[in-house]
PDB file of C-alpha atoms in Angstrom:
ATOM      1  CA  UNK A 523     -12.833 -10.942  -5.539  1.00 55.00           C
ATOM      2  CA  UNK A 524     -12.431  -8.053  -3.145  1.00 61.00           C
ATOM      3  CA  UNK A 525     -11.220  -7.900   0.615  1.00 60.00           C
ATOM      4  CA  UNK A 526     -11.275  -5.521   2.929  1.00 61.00           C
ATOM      5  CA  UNK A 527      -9.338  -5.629   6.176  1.00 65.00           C
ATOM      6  CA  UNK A 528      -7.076  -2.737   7.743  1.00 73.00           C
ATOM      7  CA  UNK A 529      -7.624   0.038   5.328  1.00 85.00           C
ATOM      8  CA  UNK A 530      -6.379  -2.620   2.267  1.00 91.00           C
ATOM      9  CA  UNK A 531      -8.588  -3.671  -0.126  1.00 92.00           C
ATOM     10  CA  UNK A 532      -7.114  -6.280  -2.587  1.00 95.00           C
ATOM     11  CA  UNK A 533      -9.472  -6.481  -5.774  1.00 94.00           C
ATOM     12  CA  UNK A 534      -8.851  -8.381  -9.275  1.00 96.00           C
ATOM     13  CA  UNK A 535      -8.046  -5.389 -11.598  1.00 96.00           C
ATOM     14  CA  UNK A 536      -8.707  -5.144 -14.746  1.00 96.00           C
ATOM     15  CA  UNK A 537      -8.375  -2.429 -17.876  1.00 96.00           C
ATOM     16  CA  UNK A 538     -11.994  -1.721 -17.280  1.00 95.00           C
ATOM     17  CA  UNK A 539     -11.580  -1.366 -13.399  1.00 95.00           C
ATOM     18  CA  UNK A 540      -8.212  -0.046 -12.323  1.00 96.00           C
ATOM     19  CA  UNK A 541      -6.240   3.017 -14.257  1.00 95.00           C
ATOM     20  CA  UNK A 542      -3.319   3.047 -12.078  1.00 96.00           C
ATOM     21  CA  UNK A 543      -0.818   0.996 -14.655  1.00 98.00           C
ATOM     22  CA  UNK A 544       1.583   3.726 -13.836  1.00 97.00           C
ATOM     23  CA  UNK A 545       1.488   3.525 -10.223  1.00 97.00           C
ATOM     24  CA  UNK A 546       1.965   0.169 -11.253  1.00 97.00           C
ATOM     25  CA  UNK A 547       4.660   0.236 -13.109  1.00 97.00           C
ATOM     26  CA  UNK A 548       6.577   2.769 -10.316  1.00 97.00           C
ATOM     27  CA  UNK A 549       5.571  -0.197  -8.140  1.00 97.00           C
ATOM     28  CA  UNK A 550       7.292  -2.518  -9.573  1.00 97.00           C
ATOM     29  CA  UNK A 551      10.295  -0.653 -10.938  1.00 97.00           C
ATOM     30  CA  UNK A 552      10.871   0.467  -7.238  1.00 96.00           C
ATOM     31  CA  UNK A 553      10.565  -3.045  -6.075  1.00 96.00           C
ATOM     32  CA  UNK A 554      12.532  -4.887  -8.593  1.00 96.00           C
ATOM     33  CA  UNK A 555      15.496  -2.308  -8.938  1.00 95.00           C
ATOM     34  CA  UNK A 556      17.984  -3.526  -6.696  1.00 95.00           C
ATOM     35  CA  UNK A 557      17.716  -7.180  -9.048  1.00 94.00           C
ATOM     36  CA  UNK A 558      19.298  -4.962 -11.559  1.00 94.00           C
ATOM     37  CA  UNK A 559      23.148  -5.539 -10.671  1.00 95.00           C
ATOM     38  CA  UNK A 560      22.562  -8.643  -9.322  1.00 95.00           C
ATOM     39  CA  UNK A 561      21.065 -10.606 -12.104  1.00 96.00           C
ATOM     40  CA  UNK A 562      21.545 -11.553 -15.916  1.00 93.00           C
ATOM     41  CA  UNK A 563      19.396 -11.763 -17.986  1.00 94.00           C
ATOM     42  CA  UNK A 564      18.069  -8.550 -17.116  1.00 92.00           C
ATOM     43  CA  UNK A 565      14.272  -8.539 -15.816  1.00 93.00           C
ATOM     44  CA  UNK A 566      11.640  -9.008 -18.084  1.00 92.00           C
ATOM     45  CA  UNK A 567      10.175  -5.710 -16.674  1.00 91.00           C
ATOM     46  CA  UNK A 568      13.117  -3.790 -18.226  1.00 91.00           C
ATOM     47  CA  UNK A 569      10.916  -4.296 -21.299  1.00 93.00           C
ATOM     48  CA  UNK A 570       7.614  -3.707 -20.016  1.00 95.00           C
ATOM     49  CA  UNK A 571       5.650  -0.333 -20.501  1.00 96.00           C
ATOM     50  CA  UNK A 572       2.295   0.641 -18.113  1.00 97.00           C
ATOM     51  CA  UNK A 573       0.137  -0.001 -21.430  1.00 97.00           C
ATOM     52  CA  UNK A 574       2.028  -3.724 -21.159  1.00 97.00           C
ATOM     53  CA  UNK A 575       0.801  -3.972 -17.951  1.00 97.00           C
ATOM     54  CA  UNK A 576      -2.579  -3.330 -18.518  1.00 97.00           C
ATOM     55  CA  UNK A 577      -2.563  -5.608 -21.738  1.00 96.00           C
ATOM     56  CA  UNK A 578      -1.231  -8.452 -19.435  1.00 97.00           C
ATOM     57  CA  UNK A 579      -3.912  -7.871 -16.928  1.00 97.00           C
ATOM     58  CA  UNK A 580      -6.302  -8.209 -20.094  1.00 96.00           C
ATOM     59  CA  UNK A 581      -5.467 -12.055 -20.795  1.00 96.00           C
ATOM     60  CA  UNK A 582      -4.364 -12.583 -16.712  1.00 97.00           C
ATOM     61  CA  UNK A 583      -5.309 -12.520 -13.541  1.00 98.00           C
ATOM     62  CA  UNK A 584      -4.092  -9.692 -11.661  1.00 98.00           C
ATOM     63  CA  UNK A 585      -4.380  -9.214  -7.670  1.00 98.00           C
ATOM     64  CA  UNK A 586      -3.821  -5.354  -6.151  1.00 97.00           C
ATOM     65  CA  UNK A 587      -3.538  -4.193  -2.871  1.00 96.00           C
ATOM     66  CA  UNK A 588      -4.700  -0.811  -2.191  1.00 96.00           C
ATOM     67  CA  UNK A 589      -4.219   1.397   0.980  1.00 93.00           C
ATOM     68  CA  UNK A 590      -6.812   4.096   0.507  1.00 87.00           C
ATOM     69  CA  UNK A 591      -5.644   4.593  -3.020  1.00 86.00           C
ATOM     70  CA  UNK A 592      -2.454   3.888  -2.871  1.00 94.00           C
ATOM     71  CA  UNK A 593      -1.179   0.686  -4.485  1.00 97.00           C
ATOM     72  CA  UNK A 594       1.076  -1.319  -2.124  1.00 97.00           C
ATOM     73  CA  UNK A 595       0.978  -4.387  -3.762  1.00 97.00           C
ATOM     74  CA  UNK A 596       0.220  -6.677  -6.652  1.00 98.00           C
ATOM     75  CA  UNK A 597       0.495  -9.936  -8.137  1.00 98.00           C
ATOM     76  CA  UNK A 598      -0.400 -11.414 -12.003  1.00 98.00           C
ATOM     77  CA  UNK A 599      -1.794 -14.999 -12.155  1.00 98.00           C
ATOM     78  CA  UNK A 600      -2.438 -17.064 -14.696  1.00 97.00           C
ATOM     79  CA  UNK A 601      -3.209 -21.139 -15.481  1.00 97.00           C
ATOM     80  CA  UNK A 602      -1.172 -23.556 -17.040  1.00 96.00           C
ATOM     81  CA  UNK A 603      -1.735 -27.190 -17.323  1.00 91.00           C
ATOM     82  CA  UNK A 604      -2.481 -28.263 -13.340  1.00 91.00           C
ATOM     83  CA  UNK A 605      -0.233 -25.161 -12.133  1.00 97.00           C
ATOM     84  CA  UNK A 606      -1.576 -21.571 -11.504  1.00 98.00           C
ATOM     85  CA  UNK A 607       1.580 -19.294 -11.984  1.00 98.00           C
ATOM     86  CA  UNK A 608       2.417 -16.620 -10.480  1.00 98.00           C
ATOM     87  CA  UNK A 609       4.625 -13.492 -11.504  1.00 97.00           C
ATOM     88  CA  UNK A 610       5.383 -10.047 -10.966  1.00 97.00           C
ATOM     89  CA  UNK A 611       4.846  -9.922  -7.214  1.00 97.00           C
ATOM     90  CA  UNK A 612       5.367  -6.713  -5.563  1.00 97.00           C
ATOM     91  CA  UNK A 613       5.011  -5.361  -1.971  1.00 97.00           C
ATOM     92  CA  UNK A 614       5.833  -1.738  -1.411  1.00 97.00           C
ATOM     93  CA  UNK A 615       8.378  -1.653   1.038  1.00 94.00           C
ATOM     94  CA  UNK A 616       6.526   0.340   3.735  1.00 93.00           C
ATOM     95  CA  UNK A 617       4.141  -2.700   3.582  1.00 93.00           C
ATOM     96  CA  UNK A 618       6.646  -5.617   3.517  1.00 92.00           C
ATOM     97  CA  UNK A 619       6.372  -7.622   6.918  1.00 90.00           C
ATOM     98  CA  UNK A 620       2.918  -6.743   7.234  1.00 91.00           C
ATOM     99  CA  UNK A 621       1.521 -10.428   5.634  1.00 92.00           C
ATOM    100  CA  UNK A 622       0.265  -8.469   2.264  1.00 95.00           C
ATOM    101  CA  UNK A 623       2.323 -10.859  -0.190  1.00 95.00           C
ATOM    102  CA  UNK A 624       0.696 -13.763   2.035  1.00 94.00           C
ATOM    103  CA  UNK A 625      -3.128 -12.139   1.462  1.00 94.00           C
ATOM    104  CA  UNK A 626      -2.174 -11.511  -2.246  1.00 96.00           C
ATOM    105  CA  UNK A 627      -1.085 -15.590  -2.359  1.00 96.00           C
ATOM    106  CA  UNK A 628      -3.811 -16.522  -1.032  1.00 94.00           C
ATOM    107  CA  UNK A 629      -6.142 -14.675  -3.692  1.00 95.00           C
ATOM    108  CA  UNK A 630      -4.377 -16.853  -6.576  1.00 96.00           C
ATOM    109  CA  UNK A 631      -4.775 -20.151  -4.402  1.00 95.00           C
ATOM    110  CA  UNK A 632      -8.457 -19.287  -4.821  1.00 94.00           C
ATOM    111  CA  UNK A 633      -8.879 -18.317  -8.312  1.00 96.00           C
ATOM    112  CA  UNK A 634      -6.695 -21.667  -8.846  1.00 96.00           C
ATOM    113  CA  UNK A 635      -9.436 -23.654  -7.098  1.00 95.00           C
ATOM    114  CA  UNK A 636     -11.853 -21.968  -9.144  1.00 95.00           C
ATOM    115  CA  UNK A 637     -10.380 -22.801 -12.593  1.00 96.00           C
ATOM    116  CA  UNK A 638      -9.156 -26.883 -10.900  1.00 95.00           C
ATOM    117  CA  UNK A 639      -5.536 -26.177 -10.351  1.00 96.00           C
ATOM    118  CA  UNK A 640      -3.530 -28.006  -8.319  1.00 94.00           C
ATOM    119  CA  UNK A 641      -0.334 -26.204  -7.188  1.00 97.00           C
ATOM    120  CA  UNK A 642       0.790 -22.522  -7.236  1.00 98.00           C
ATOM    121  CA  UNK A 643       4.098 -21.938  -9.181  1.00 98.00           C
ATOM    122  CA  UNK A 644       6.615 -19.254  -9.509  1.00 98.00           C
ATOM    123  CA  UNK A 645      10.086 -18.280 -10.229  1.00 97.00           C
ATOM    124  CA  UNK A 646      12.787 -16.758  -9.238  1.00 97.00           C
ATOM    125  CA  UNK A 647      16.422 -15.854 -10.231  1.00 97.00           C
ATOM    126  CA  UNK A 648      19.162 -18.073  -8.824  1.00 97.00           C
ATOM    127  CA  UNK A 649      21.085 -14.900  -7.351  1.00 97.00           C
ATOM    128  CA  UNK A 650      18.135 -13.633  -5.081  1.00 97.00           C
ATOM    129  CA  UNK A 651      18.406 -15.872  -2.600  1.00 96.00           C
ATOM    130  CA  UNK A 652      16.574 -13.748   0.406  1.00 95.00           C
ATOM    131  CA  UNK A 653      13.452 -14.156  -2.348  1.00 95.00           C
ATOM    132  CA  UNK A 654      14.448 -18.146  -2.198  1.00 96.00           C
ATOM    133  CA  UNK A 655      14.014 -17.897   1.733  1.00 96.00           C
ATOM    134  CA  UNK A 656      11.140 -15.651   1.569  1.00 95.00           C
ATOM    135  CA  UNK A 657       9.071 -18.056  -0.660  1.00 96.00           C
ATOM    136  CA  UNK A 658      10.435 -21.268   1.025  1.00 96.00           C
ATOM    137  CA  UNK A 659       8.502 -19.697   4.349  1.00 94.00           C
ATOM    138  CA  UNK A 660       5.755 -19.420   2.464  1.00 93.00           C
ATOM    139  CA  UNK A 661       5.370 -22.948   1.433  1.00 94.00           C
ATOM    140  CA  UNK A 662       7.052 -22.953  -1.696  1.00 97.00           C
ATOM    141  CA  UNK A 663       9.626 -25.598  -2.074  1.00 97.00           C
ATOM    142  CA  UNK A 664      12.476 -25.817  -5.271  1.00 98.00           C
ATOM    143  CA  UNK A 665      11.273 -28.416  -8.119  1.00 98.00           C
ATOM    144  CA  UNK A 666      13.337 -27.113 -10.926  1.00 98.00           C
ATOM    145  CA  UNK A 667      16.287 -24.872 -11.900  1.00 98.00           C
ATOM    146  CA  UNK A 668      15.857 -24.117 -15.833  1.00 97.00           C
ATOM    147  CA  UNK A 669      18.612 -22.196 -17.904  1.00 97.00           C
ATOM    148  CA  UNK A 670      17.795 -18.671 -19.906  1.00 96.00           C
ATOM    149  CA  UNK A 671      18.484 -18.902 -23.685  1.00 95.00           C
ATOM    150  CA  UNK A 672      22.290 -18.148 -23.749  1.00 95.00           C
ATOM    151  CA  UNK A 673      22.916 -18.968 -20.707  1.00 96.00           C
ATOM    152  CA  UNK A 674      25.217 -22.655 -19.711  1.00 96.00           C
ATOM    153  CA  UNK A 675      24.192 -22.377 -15.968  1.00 96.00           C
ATOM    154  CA  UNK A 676      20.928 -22.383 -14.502  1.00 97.00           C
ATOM    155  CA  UNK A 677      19.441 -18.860 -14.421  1.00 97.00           C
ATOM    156  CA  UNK A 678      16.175 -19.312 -12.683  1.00 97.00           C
ATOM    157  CA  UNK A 679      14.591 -21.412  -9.812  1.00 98.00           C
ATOM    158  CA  UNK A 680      10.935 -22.564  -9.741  1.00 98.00           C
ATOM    159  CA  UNK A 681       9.237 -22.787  -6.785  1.00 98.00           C
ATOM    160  CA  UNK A 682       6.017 -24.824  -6.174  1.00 98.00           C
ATOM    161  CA  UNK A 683       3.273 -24.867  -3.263  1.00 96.00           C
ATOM    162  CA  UNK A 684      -0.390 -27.133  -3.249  1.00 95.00           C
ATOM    163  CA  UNK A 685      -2.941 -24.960  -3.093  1.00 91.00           C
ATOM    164  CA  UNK A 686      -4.608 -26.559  -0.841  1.00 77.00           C
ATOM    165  CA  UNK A 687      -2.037 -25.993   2.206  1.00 62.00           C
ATOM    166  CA  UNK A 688      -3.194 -22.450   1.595  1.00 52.00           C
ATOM    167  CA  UNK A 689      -5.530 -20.233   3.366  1.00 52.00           C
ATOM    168  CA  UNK A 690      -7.991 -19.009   0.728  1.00 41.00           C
TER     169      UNK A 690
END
């Protein structure tokens, strides 16, 4: 899948067609830092290298969005049972407001049509709730709250949407 619109192109990358799992990496680091204080657990991502990256976009989906070359976005995907999850979005913050996290979406909502999913999924920490309101208006609505190993409270929100309320 590729799309070009605006000087963005959003492809599927791969190992074999993207070498920017550092820029990657900075990408996400950047985007996810100000979780840091704010959540325990820490992120997952605290654990993850640029060669993890690229070994999770070996066995997953993964969506980019590139200005020129630049990467301003990204998203991994991958199927479960009738869900289609998605994790590790990022939008640069230069590009947030701009509809790029909607366009990346909507690139999962079509690779779940193509493997017969049913719903998009996701999660999010129970402290972040601007990423609770940000998700809610785009279609995704609470069905669970599940609890990190540990932890006695709920640590984490899932969020679900029907792919086919999407624009694919």
């Amino acid at each position: 899948m590729i799309q070009h619109t605006d000087n963005i192109t959003i492809i599927q990358a791969t190992p074999e067609n993207f070498d920017g799992w550092d820029q990657m990496h900075a990408l996400l680091s950047d985007c996810f830092a100000y979780m840091a204080p704010r959540i325990s657990p820490p992120s997952s991502l605290n654990r993850l290298t640029a060669a993890d990256l690229a070994n999770k976009a070996a066995s997953e989906d993964c969506f980019i969005a590139l200005h020129d070359d630049t990467l301003i976005g990204c998203v991994f995907g991958k199927a479960q049972d009738t869900t289609y999850y998605l994790g590790k979005l990022a939008i640069s913050p230069k590009s947030r407001g701009t509809g790029l996290a909607r366009r990346l979406i909507a690139c999962c909502a079509a690779r779940a049509k193509e493997l017969g999913k049913t719903d998009l999924e996701l999660e999010t920490r129970i402290e972040l709730i601007e990423n609770h309101a940000a998700f809610a208006a785009l279609g995704f609505r609470e069905t669970a709250r599940t609890t990190h190993a540990g932890f006695s409270r709920p640590t984490s929100i899932t969020f679900q949407r029907p792919i086919d309320t999407l624009d694919t």
